């Protein structure tokens, strides 16, 4: 059974259709790369999956559980939406770290906020904090940041900030880790650092959706590639078929930009 099923998702802002009848599925342990020009709807799709935006229509299921179904018209309260978001970890383009917190505190924050909702939090506060801290330290070491845990974001390079952001997304143990152009704000050297971490996650069969303009990376790491254009999925399939033998003219034109010269 697919870990993620997306059926007929549509989203408009005022009179502009941004997503038009988006449908796809993702298997556990697979990597899905979403490619396409700026403005094609890629980021909006991720935001709909993470419930940062509410789709106008369609269905989203994770592990067979319906997270969104437009035919069920009732709106969820904020607590229910937060619970749904836990299925997805999102890594933003520009890190979105809290500048007043250290790298370690940034990774710990979401788990600590959730822990406060537990009925036994007050009686186990110290123990829970130690557990969260220990897990955050493990994740930062995994990201190659063992010596940077007490640094604030302004003391870190862009690549280091993005690795903290990846650790933060992993801290809640999401079913699916989502990346929204994670290297777009980085220079080539730092881009390599972040792509290496994502490749290592792919090797451990972490289920991921990656919106990227790094075509070689998308081809080499993804199990499935979606090409979006003007809010639609124009073409999808395995990386070789889509990226080396595209059928649609607009896919060919898009990919040609990355092979010229």
mmCIF file of C-alpha atoms in Angstrom:
data_model
loop_
_atom_site.group_PDB
_atom_site.id
_atom_site.type_symbol
_atom_site.label_atom_id
_atom_site.label_comp_id
_atom_site.label_asym_id
_atom_site.label_seq_id
_atom_site.Cartn_x
_atom_site.Cartn_y
_atom_site.Cartn_z
ATOM 1 C CA UNK A 1 0.000 0.000 0.000
ATOM 2 C CA UNK A 2 1.206 3.499 -0.796
ATOM 3 C CA UNK A 3 2.360 5.626 2.128
ATOM 4 C CA UNK A 4 0.953 8.734 0.384
ATOM 5 C CA UNK A 5 -2.002 9.026 -1.968
ATOM 6 C CA UNK A 6 -2.928 12.369 -3.490
ATOM 7 C CA UNK A 7 -6.083 12.514 -5.586
ATOM 8 C CA UNK A 8 -7.414 15.403 -7.663
ATOM 9 C CA UNK A 9 -5.983 18.203 -5.517
ATOM 10 C CA UNK A 10 -6.918 21.682 -6.685
ATOM 11 C CA UNK A 11 -5.979 25.048 -5.224
ATOM 12 C CA UNK A 12 -6.752 28.609 -6.307
ATOM 13 C CA UNK A 13 -5.765 31.975 -4.925
ATOM 14 C CA UNK A 14 -8.530 34.432 -5.776
ATOM 15 C CA UNK A 15 -9.076 33.840 -9.506
ATOM 16 C CA UNK A 16 -5.765 32.112 -10.230
ATOM 17 C CA UNK A 17 -5.665 28.317 -10.427
ATOM 18 C CA UNK A 18 -2.360 27.260 -8.900
ATOM 19 C CA UNK A 19 -2.934 23.489 -8.689
ATOM 20 C CA UNK A 20 -5.092 21.717 -11.254
ATOM 21 C CA UNK A 21 -6.218 18.135 -10.632
ATOM 22 C CA UNK A 22 -2.985 16.876 -9.023
ATOM 23 C CA UNK A 23 -2.853 13.109 -8.446
ATOM 24 C CA UNK A 24 0.082 10.849 -7.553
ATOM 25 C CA UNK A 25 1.164 8.241 -5.010
ATOM 26 C CA UNK A 26 4.373 7.459 -3.153
ATOM 27 C CA UNK A 27 5.606 4.169 -1.718
ATOM 28 C CA UNK A 28 7.327 3.862 1.661
ATOM 29 C CA UNK A 29 11.090 4.300 1.339
ATOM 30 C CA UNK A 30 10.893 5.987 -2.048
ATOM 31 C CA UNK A 31 12.195 9.391 -3.101
ATOM 32 C CA UNK A 32 9.956 11.569 -5.268
ATOM 33 C CA UNK A 33 11.523 14.546 -7.051
ATOM 34 C CA UNK A 34 9.257 17.325 -8.305
ATOM 35 C CA UNK A 35 10.724 19.494 -11.048
ATOM 36 C CA UNK A 36 9.379 22.365 -13.105
ATOM 37 C CA UNK A 37 9.700 26.073 -13.740
ATOM 38 C CA UNK A 38 9.208 28.670 -11.011
ATOM 39 C CA UNK A 39 5.514 29.358 -10.601
ATOM 40 C CA UNK A 40 4.426 25.902 -11.732
ATOM 41 C CA UNK A 41 2.824 25.106 -8.359
ATOM 42 C CA UNK A 42 5.509 22.950 -6.750
ATOM 43 C CA UNK A 43 5.789 24.870 -3.478
ATOM 44 C CA UNK A 44 2.015 25.266 -3.175
ATOM 45 C CA UNK A 45 1.671 21.498 -3.520
ATOM 46 C CA UNK A 46 4.090 20.926 -0.623
ATOM 47 C CA UNK A 47 2.281 23.537 1.462
ATOM 48 C CA UNK A 48 -1.029 21.764 0.821
ATOM 49 C CA UNK A 49 0.474 18.439 1.894
ATOM 50 C CA UNK A 50 1.743 20.073 5.096
ATOM 51 C CA UNK A 51 -1.577 21.875 5.711
ATOM 52 C CA UNK A 52 0.083 25.271 5.531
ATOM 53 C CA UNK A 53 -2.490 25.820 2.783
ATOM 54 C CA UNK A 54 -5.894 24.184 2.559
ATOM 55 C CA UNK A 55 -6.678 22.585 -0.814
ATOM 56 C CA UNK A 56 -9.956 23.605 -2.425
ATOM 57 C CA UNK A 57 -10.766 20.037 -3.379
ATOM 58 C CA UNK A 58 -9.312 16.544 -3.512
ATOM 59 C CA UNK A 59 -8.090 13.840 -1.147
ATOM 60 C CA UNK A 60 -4.837 13.321 0.793
ATOM 61 C CA UNK A 61 -4.176 9.981 2.522
ATOM 62 C CA UNK A 62 -1.156 8.835 4.542
ATOM 63 C CA UNK A 63 -0.867 5.135 5.405
ATOM 64 C CA UNK A 64 -4.484 4.727 4.340
ATOM 65 C CA UNK A 65 -5.688 7.409 6.763
ATOM 66 C CA UNK A 66 -7.660 10.248 5.190
ATOM 67 C CA UNK A 67 -6.011 13.522 6.211
ATOM 68 C CA UNK A 68 -8.039 15.672 3.843
ATOM 69 C CA UNK A 69 -11.195 14.975 1.884
ATOM 70 C CA UNK A 70 -13.057 17.881 0.368
ATOM 71 C CA UNK A 71 -16.263 15.845 0.315
ATOM 72 C CA UNK A 72 -16.194 15.958 4.138
ATOM 73 C CA UNK A 73 -16.885 19.639 4.527
ATOM 74 C CA UNK A 74 -16.159 20.093 8.246
ATOM 75 C CA UNK A 75 -13.136 22.255 9.038
ATOM 76 C CA UNK A 76 -10.635 20.901 11.533
ATOM 77 C CA UNK A 77 -9.517 22.834 14.588
ATOM 78 C CA UNK A 78 -5.898 23.862 15.036
ATOM 79 C CA UNK A 79 -5.037 20.914 17.292
ATOM 80 C CA UNK A 80 -6.282 18.442 14.676
ATOM 81 C CA UNK A 81 -4.365 20.221 11.921
ATOM 82 C CA UNK A 82 -1.160 20.117 14.003
ATOM 83 C CA UNK A 83 -1.642 16.370 14.423
ATOM 84 C CA UNK A 84 -1.988 15.929 10.662
ATOM 85 C CA UNK A 85 1.179 17.954 10.056
ATOM 86 C CA UNK A 86 3.167 15.452 12.116
ATOM 87 C CA UNK A 87 3.009 13.049 9.161
ATOM 88 C CA UNK A 88 5.202 15.463 7.189
ATOM 89 C CA UNK A 89 8.510 17.138 7.970
ATOM 90 C CA UNK A 90 9.166 20.248 5.884
ATOM 91 C CA UNK A 91 12.565 21.763 5.116
ATOM 92 C CA UNK A 92 12.175 25.284 3.736
ATOM 93 C CA UNK A 93 14.282 27.092 1.119
ATOM 94 C CA UNK A 94 15.605 29.672 3.577
ATOM 95 C CA UNK A 95 16.030 27.455 6.679
ATOM 96 C CA UNK A 96 13.460 29.337 8.837
ATOM 97 C CA UNK A 97 15.475 28.765 12.001
ATOM 98 C CA UNK A 98 14.667 30.791 15.103
ATOM 99 C CA UNK A 99 17.577 33.251 15.471
ATOM 100 C CA UNK A 100 17.253 33.488 19.263
ATOM 101 C CA UNK A 101 17.815 29.745 19.724
ATOM 102 C CA UNK A 102 20.963 27.650 19.330
ATOM 103 C CA UNK A 103 21.131 24.848 16.761
ATOM 104 C CA UNK A 104 20.325 22.352 19.527
ATOM 105 C CA UNK A 105 17.376 24.386 20.801
ATOM 106 C CA UNK A 106 15.984 24.765 17.274
ATOM 107 C CA UNK A 107 15.955 20.991 16.864
ATOM 108 C CA UNK A 108 14.426 20.414 20.308
ATOM 109 C CA UNK A 109 11.725 23.081 20.163
ATOM 110 C CA UNK A 110 8.878 21.308 18.346
ATOM 111 C CA UNK A 111 9.174 18.149 20.427
ATOM 112 C CA UNK A 112 9.241 20.163 23.647
ATOM 113 C CA UNK A 113 6.089 22.053 22.654
ATOM 114 C CA UNK A 114 4.315 18.786 21.896
ATOM 115 C CA UNK A 115 5.565 17.236 25.139
ATOM 116 C CA UNK A 116 3.845 19.977 27.147
ATOM 117 C CA UNK A 117 0.513 18.641 25.887
ATOM 118 C CA UNK A 118 1.169 15.239 27.498
ATOM 119 C CA UNK A 119 -0.785 14.634 30.742
ATOM 120 C CA UNK A 120 2.348 13.464 32.602
ATOM 121 C CA UNK A 121 4.555 16.358 31.440
ATOM 122 C CA UNK A 122 4.787 18.149 34.797
ATOM 123 C CA UNK A 123 5.742 15.014 36.702
ATOM 124 C CA UNK A 124 8.308 13.920 34.087
ATOM 125 C CA UNK A 125 9.504 17.313 32.845
ATOM 126 C CA UNK A 126 13.220 16.781 33.527
ATOM 127 C CA UNK A 127 13.242 13.242 32.125
ATOM 128 C CA UNK A 128 11.336 14.268 28.993
ATOM 129 C CA UNK A 129 13.673 17.220 28.409
ATOM 130 C CA UNK A 130 16.718 14.957 28.690
ATOM 131 C CA UNK A 131 15.216 12.477 26.205
ATOM 132 C CA UNK A 132 14.469 15.243 23.694
ATOM 133 C CA UNK A 133 17.923 16.750 24.116
ATOM 134 C CA UNK A 134 19.634 13.393 23.616
ATOM 135 C CA UNK A 135 17.686 12.728 20.416
ATOM 136 C CA UNK A 136 18.452 16.227 19.086
ATOM 137 C CA UNK A 137 22.160 15.702 19.755
ATOM 138 C CA UNK A 138 22.081 12.411 17.819
ATOM 139 C CA UNK A 139 20.436 14.103 14.845
ATOM 140 C CA UNK A 140 22.891 17.003 14.809
ATOM 141 C CA UNK A 141 25.809 14.569 14.959
ATOM 142 C CA UNK A 142 24.224 12.713 12.040
ATOM 143 C CA UNK A 143 24.222 16.035 10.161
ATOM 144 C CA UNK A 144 27.944 16.524 10.894
ATOM 145 C CA UNK A 145 27.303 19.315 13.398
ATOM 146 C CA UNK A 146 28.590 17.782 16.628
ATOM 147 C CA UNK A 147 30.767 20.851 17.295
ATOM 148 C CA UNK A 148 28.094 23.391 16.341
ATOM 149 C CA UNK A 149 25.229 22.513 18.660
ATOM 150 C CA UNK A 150 25.576 25.606 20.844
ATOM 151 C CA UNK A 151 25.989 27.998 17.918
ATOM 152 C CA UNK A 152 23.227 30.405 16.918
ATOM 153 C CA UNK A 153 22.054 30.583 13.283
ATOM 154 C CA UNK A 154 24.056 33.752 12.598
ATOM 155 C CA UNK A 155 27.202 31.856 13.593
ATOM 156 C CA UNK A 156 26.564 29.111 11.025
ATOM 157 C CA UNK A 157 27.034 28.931 7.264
ATOM 158 C CA UNK A 158 24.003 28.535 5.023
ATOM 159 C CA UNK A 159 24.776 24.855 4.540
ATOM 160 C CA UNK A 160 25.042 24.332 8.285
ATOM 161 C CA UNK A 161 21.739 26.147 8.853
ATOM 162 C CA UNK A 162 20.054 23.911 6.307
ATOM 163 C CA UNK A 163 21.451 20.814 8.008
ATOM 164 C CA UNK A 164 20.034 22.066 11.319
ATOM 165 C CA UNK A 165 16.709 22.507 9.529
ATOM 166 C CA UNK A 166 16.874 18.911 8.264
ATOM 167 C CA UNK A 167 17.608 17.662 11.793
ATOM 168 C CA UNK A 168 14.645 19.684 13.080
ATOM 169 C CA UNK A 169 12.352 18.142 10.467
ATOM 170 C CA UNK A 170 13.556 14.641 11.389
ATOM 171 C CA UNK A 171 13.086 15.220 15.130
ATOM 172 C CA UNK A 172 9.353 14.538 14.985
ATOM 173 C CA UNK A 173 9.943 11.292 13.072
ATOM 174 C CA UNK A 174 7.635 12.152 10.169
ATOM 175 C CA UNK A 175 6.334 9.568 7.732
ATOM 176 C CA UNK A 176 7.485 11.733 4.828
ATOM 177 C CA UNK A 177 10.278 14.304 4.727
ATOM 178 C CA UNK A 178 9.614 17.175 2.302
ATOM 179 C CA UNK A 179 12.209 19.555 0.868
ATOM 180 C CA UNK A 180 11.246 22.811 -0.840
ATOM 181 C CA UNK A 181 14.241 23.675 -3.048
ATOM 182 C CA UNK A 182 16.634 23.128 -0.115
ATOM 183 C CA UNK A 183 19.724 24.382 -1.974
ATOM 184 C CA UNK A 184 18.302 27.422 -3.779
ATOM 185 C CA UNK A 185 19.798 29.867 -1.251
ATOM 186 C CA UNK A 186 23.240 28.223 -1.198
ATOM 187 C CA UNK A 187 26.427 28.593 -3.212
ATOM 188 C CA UNK A 188 27.745 25.506 -5.078
ATOM 189 C CA UNK A 189 30.057 24.302 -2.293
ATOM 190 C CA UNK A 190 27.349 24.478 0.376
ATOM 191 C CA UNK A 191 24.852 22.944 -2.053
ATOM 192 C CA UNK A 192 27.077 19.882 -2.197
ATOM 193 C CA UNK A 193 27.046 19.585 1.606
ATOM 194 C CA UNK A 194 23.260 19.550 1.774
ATOM 195 C CA UNK A 195 22.771 17.224 -1.204
ATOM 196 C CA UNK A 196 25.207 14.759 0.404
ATOM 197 C CA UNK A 197 23.044 14.666 3.551
ATOM 198 C CA UNK A 198 19.867 14.144 1.503
ATOM 199 C CA UNK A 199 21.567 11.364 -0.486
ATOM 200 C CA UNK A 200 22.538 9.650 2.774
ATOM 201 C CA UNK A 201 18.918 9.850 3.926
ATOM 202 C CA UNK A 202 17.804 8.328 0.626
ATOM 203 C CA UNK A 203 20.276 5.482 1.157
ATOM 204 C CA UNK A 204 18.587 4.713 4.494
ATOM 205 C CA UNK A 205 15.192 4.505 2.710
ATOM 206 C CA UNK A 206 13.792 7.676 4.248
ATOM 207 C CA UNK A 207 10.588 8.504 2.366
ATOM 208 C CA UNK A 208 11.083 11.922 0.784
ATOM 209 C CA UNK A 209 9.556 14.463 -1.572
ATOM 210 C CA UNK A 210 12.126 16.869 -2.991
ATOM 211 C CA UNK A 211 11.271 19.979 -4.982
ATOM 212 C CA UNK A 212 14.523 20.839 -6.724
ATOM 213 C CA UNK A 213 16.241 22.504 -9.664
ATOM 214 C CA UNK A 214 19.234 20.192 -9.256
ATOM 215 C CA UNK A 215 18.474 17.999 -12.267
ATOM 216 C CA UNK A 216 21.418 15.620 -11.962
ATOM 217 C CA UNK A 217 20.584 15.044 -8.307
ATOM 218 C CA UNK A 218 16.904 14.446 -9.108
ATOM 219 C CA UNK A 219 17.841 11.913 -11.778
ATOM 220 C CA UNK A 220 20.364 10.044 -9.629
ATOM 221 C CA UNK A 221 18.508 9.947 -6.290
ATOM 222 C CA UNK A 222 14.796 9.831 -7.111
ATOM 223 C CA UNK A 223 12.753 6.700 -7.634
ATOM 224 C CA UNK A 224 9.996 8.722 -9.294
ATOM 225 C CA UNK A 225 9.977 12.144 -10.960
ATOM 226 C CA UNK A 226 7.059 14.520 -11.525
ATOM 227 C CA UNK A 227 7.308 17.394 -13.983
ATOM 228 C CA UNK A 228 4.882 20.223 -13.206
ATOM 229 C CA UNK A 229 3.906 22.999 -15.559
ATOM 230 C CA UNK A 230 1.251 25.690 -15.061
ATOM 231 C CA UNK A 231 -0.234 23.944 -12.030
ATOM 232 C CA UNK A 232 -0.527 20.529 -13.701
ATOM 233 C CA UNK A 233 1.433 17.301 -13.625
ATOM 234 C CA UNK A 234 2.449 17.151 -17.251
ATOM 235 C CA UNK A 235 4.610 14.064 -17.043
ATOM 236 C CA UNK A 236 5.674 11.560 -14.403
ATOM 237 C CA UNK A 237 7.560 8.280 -14.195
ATOM 238 C CA UNK A 238 10.979 6.912 -13.379
ATOM 239 C CA UNK A 239 13.881 9.377 -13.724
ATOM 240 C CA UNK A 240 15.308 7.856 -16.897
ATOM 241 C CA UNK A 241 11.986 8.006 -18.735
ATOM 242 C CA UNK A 242 11.068 11.537 -17.673
ATOM 243 C CA UNK A 243 14.483 13.190 -17.736
ATOM 244 C CA UNK A 244 16.256 11.396 -20.562
ATOM 245 C CA UNK A 245 13.327 10.387 -22.761
ATOM 246 C CA UNK A 246 10.570 12.945 -22.088
ATOM 247 C CA UNK A 247 7.398 12.656 -24.140
ATOM 248 C CA UNK A 248 5.936 16.132 -23.676
ATOM 249 C CA UNK A 249 7.327 19.108 -25.592
ATOM 250 C CA UNK A 250 7.233 21.372 -22.539
ATOM 251 C CA UNK A 251 9.214 18.814 -20.535
ATOM 252 C CA UNK A 252 11.821 18.729 -23.302
ATOM 253 C CA UNK A 253 12.038 22.527 -23.372
ATOM 254 C CA UNK A 254 12.440 22.728 -19.606
ATOM 255 C CA UNK A 255 15.168 20.086 -19.436
ATOM 256 C CA UNK A 256 17.007 21.623 -22.400
ATOM 257 C CA UNK A 257 17.844 24.650 -20.219
ATOM 258 C CA UNK A 258 20.031 22.424 -18.057
ATOM 259 C CA UNK A 259 21.901 20.748 -20.930
ATOM 260 C CA UNK A 260 22.739 23.751 -23.084
ATOM 261 C CA UNK A 261 26.401 24.638 -23.256
#
